[in-house]
XYZ file of C-alpha atoms in Angstrom:
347
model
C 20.612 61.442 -5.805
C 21.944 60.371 -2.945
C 18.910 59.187 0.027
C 21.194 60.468 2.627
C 21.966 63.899 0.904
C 20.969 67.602 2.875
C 18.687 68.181 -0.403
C 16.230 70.563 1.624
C 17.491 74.344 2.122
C 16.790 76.167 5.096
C 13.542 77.166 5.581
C 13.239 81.215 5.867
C 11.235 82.638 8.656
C 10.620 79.807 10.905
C 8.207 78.232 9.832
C 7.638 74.978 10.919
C 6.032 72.204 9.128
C 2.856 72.400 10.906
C 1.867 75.757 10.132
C 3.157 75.285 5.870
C 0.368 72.802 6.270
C -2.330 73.854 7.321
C -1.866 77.003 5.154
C -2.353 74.171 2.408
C -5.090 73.172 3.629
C -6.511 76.769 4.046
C -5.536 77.309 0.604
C -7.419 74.221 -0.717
C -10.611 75.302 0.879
C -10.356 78.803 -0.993
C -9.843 77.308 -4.068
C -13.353 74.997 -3.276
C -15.139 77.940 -2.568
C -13.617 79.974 -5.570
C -14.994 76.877 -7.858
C -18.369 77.009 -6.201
C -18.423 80.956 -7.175
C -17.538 80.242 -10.880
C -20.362 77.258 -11.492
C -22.776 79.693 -9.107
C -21.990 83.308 -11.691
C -22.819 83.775 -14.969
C -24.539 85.213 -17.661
C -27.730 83.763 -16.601
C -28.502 84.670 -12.977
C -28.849 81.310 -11.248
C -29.820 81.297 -7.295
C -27.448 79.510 -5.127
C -30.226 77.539 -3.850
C -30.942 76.563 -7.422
C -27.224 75.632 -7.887
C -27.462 73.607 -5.279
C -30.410 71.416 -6.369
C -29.090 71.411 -9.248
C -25.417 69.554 -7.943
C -27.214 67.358 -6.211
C -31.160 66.306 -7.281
C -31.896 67.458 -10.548
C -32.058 65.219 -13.410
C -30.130 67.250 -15.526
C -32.860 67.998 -18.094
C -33.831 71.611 -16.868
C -32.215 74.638 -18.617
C -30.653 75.636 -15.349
C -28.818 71.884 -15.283
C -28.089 72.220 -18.624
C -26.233 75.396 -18.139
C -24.600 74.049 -15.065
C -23.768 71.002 -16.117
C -22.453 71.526 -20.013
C -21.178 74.937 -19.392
C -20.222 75.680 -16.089
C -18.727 72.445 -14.324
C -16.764 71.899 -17.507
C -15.280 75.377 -17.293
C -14.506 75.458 -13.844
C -12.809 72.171 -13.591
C -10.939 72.707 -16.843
C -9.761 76.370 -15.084
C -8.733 74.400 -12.201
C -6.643 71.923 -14.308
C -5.242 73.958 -15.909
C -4.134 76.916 -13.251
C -2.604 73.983 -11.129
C -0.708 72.985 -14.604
C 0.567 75.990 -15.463
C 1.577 77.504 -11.525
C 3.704 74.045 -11.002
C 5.304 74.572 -14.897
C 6.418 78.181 -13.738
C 7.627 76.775 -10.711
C 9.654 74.467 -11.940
C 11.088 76.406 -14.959
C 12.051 78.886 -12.283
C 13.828 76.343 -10.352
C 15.749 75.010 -13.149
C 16.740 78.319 -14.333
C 17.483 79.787 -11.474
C 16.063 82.966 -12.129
C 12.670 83.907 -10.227
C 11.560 85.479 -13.029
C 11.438 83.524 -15.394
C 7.982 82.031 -17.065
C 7.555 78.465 -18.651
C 6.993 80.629 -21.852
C 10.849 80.742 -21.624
C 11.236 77.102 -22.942
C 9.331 78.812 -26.211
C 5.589 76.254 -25.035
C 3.379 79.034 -26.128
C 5.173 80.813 -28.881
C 5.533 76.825 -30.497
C 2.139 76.034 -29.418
C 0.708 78.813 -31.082
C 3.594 78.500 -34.757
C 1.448 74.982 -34.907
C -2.027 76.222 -34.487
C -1.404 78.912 -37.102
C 0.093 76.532 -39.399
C -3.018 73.971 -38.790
C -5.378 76.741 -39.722
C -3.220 78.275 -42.678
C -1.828 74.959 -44.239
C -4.558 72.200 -42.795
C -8.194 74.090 -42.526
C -8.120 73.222 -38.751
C -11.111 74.803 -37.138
C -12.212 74.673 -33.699
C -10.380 73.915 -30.180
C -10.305 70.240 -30.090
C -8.671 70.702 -33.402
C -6.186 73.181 -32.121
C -5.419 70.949 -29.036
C -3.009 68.332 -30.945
C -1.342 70.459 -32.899
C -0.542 73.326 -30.080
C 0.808 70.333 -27.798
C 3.272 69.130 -30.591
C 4.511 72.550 -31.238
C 5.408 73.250 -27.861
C 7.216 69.849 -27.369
C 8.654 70.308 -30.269
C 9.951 73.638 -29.526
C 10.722 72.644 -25.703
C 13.332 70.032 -27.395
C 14.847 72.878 -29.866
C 15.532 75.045 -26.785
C 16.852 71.831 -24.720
C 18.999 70.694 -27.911
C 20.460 74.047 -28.515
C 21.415 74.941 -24.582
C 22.887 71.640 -23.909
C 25.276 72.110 -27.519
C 29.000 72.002 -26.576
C 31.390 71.729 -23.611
C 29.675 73.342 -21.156
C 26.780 71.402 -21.063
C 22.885 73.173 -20.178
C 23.412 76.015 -17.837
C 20.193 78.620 -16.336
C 22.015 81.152 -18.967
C 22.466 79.090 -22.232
C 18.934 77.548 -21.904
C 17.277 81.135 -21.369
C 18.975 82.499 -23.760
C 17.825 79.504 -26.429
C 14.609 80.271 -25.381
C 14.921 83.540 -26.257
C 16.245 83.020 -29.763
C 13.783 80.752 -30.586
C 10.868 82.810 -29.356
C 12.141 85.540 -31.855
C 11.885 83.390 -34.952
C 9.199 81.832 -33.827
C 7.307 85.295 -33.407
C 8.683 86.345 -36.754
C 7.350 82.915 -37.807
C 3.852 83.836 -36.536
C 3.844 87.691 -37.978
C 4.769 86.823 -41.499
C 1.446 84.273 -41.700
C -0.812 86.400 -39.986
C 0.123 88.958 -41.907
C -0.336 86.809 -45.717
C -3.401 84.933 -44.655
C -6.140 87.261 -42.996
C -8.416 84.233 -43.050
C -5.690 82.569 -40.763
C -5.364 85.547 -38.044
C -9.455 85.905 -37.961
C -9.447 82.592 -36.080
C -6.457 82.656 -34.350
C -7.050 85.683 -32.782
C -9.793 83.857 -30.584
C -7.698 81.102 -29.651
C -4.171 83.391 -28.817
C -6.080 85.894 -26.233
C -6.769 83.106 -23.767
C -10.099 81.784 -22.570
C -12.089 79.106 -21.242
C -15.827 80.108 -22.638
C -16.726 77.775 -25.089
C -13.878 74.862 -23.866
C -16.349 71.397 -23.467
C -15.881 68.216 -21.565
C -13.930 67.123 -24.602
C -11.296 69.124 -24.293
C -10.784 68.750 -20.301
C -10.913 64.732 -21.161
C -8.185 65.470 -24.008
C -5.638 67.184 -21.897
C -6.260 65.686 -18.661
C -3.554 62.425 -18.750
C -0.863 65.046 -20.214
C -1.462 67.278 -17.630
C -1.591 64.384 -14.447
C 1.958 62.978 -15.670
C 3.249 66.341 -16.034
C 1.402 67.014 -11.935
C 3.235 63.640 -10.831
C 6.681 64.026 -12.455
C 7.173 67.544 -11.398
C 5.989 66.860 -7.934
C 8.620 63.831 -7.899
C 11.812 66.434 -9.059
C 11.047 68.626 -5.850
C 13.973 67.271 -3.452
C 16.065 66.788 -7.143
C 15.544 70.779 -7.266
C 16.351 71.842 -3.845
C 20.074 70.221 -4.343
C 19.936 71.855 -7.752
C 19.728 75.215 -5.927
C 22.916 74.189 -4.141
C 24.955 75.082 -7.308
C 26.047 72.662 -9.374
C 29.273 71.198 -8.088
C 27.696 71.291 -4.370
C 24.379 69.064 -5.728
C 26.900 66.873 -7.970
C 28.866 66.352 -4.929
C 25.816 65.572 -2.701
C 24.849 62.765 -5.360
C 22.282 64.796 -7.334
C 22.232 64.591 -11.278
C 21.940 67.813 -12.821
C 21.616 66.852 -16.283
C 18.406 64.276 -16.145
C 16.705 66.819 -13.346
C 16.533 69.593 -16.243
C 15.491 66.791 -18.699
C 12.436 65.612 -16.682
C 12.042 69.151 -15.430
C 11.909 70.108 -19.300
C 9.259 67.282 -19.970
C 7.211 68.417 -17.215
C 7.239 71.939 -18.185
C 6.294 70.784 -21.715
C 3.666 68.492 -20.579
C 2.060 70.917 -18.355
C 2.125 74.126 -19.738
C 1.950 72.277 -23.937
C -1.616 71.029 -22.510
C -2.888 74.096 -20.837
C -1.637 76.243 -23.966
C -3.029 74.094 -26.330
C -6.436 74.008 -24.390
C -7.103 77.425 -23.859
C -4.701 79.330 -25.288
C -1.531 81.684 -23.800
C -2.323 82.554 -20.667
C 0.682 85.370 -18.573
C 1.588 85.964 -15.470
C 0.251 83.079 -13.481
C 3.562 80.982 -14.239
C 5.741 84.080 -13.503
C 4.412 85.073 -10.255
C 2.235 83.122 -8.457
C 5.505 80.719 -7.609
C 6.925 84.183 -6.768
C 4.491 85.054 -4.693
C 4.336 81.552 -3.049
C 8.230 81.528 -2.500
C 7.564 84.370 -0.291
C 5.077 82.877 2.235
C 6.788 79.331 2.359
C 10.269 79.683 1.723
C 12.730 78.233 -1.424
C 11.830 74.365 -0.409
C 10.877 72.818 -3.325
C 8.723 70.166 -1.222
C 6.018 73.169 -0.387
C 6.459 75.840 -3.259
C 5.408 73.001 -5.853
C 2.228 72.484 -4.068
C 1.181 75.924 -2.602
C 1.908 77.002 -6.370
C -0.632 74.345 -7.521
C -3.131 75.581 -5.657
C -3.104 78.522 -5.656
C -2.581 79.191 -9.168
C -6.069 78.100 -9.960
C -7.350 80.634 -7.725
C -6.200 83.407 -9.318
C -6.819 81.866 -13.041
C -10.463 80.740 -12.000
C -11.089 84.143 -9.651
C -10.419 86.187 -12.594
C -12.978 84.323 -14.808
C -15.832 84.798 -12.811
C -14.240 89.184 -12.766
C -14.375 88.777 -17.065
C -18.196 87.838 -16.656
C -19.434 90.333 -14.218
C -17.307 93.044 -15.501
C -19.469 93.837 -18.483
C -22.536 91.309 -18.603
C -23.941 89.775 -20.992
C -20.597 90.446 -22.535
C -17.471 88.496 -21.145
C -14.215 89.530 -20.594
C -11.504 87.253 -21.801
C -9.700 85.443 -18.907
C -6.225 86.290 -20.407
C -7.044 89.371 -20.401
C -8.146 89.797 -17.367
C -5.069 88.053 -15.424
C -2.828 90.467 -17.037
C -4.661 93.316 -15.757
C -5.502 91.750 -12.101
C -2.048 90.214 -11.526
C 0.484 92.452 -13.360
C 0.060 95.411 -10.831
C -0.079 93.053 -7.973
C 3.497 91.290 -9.035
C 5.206 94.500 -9.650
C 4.130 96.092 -5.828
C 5.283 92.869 -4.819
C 9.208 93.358 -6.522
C 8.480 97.118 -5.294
C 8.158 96.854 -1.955
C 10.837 93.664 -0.626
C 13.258 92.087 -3.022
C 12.393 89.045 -5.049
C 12.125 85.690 -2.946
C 15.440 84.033 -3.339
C 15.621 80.818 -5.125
């Protein structure tokens, strides 16, 4: 792209640079103190002072650090990781498409993610998430290049409309894919049924360690397309003319979708909504530039991911509601008063 081109739209609503900022940083401090309520609730009724100690001067040999420490950082930071992962994927898929609604599920990342894990546990004997985690990450790359390969097929080269509508194909026979072993092995959908509703009880150290490099190239690459994407909006002739290269900003678009949402999949499972309309959401306070939605949708995805943890364990405790489960409920009514009451922000 050219380093002289207009790549930034106009910014809606006036506002200036100033204010997009420190609504970042505003942003960043609720997702702190969101963090500090998920290692401070639980099944176990900590105080805060004890939490506290506990960060800070206890040797880690106490129940309550144990708890803390093996259970709770772990799962907060790996909600955090992978919230920011999978707001920036929808983000970008959105961009690339075109289409605000659109979800990075439209690439076919979960529905290949979870073909592999149900193969590893039919056809392998794979047990447990750190098992899942390689295979779910190959299946969705694999599955992200199917789409690519098929949308970019002839003349006309990828379009937003051919490479939806590969997605959508391949999510079909993919899902048929996924119904016809459940439904043979039994064994297979007892186990996979814990992994495809979505949660982060249970997820160790090992798996935030596993995922993490995946997910910080996939952070850094899609963070690097953002001017790339604003001339995309142009249209395609305009951002051809202006210097920009359509075809290798879907490509590394693509692998940043795979590498983001692949990781978060295969870590904790499908997880809806918080791709489709937290960028929504965030193209509505900020405007269509690329340079602040990518951001304010990293953020602030993990707030609503990591908020609606610590609702699954105080719905109903002892007992824990799943987190996938619980976005779907918090944040489908939410995006569809949103569409209700101004149209959707323009891309």
């Amino acid at each position: 792209m050219s380093p002289t081109a207009p790549a930034e739209p106009p910014v809606r609503g006036g506002r200036g640079r100033t204010v997009r900022a420190a609504g970042l940083v505003v942003a960043l401090a609720v997702l702190v103190l969101v963090m500090l309520v998920s290692v401070w609730v639980g099944s176990k009724s900590i105080p805060f002072g004890s939490i506290w100690s506990v960060l800070w001067h206890d040797d880690g040999t106490s129940v309550d650090a144990v708890i803390i420490h093996d259970q709770r950082i772990p799962r907060t930071l790996l909600g955090a990781l992978v919230g920011a992962a999978l707001g920036l994927a929808g983000a970008v898929m959105q961009a690339l498409t075109r289409n605000p609604l659109a979800d990075p599920g439209i690439l076919g990342v979960n529905n290949g993610a979870a073909a592999a894990v149900v193969s590893a546990i039919a056809f392998f004997g794979v047990t447990g998430v750190l098992g899942y985690v390689w295979f779910a990450f190959l299946g969705s790359a694999i599955a992200s290049l199917v789409v690519y390969v098929l949308g970019t097929a002839g003349r006309a080269g990828a379009t937003p409309d051919r490479l939806v509508m590969s997605g959508a194909a391949l999510t079909a026979v993919l899902q048929a894919y996924l119904s016809a072993i459940l439904l043979l092995e039994p064994n297979t959908f007892n186990q996979f049924r814990f992994w495809n509703v979505g949660s982060l009880s249970g997820r160790r150290a090992d798996v935030l360690v596993q995922i993490s490099p995946f997910v910080a190239v996939g952070i850094v690459l899609a963070l690097l397309l953002a001017r790339p994407l604003n001339v995309l909006a142009l249209g395609e002739q305009t951002g051809r003319a202006l210097g920009a290269r359509p075809g290798r900003t879907r490509v590394l678009g693509a692998i940043a979708v795979t590498l983001l949402c692949g990781a978060s999949t295969a870590a904790i499972g499908p997880i809806t909504f918080i791709g489709l309309a937290v960028p929504q959401i965030v193209r509505a306070l900020v405007g269509p530039d690329q340079r602040w939605v990518l951001p304010y949708s990293m953020v602030l995805s993990p707030v609503l991911l990591i908020g609606s943890d610590v609702v699954g364990r105080i719905l109903n405790p002892p007992e824990e509601l799943q987190v996938g489960i619980v976005t779907a409920f918090l944040g489908a009514p939410v995006f569809v008063a949103l569409c209700r009451r101004r149209k959707l922000a323009r891309l």
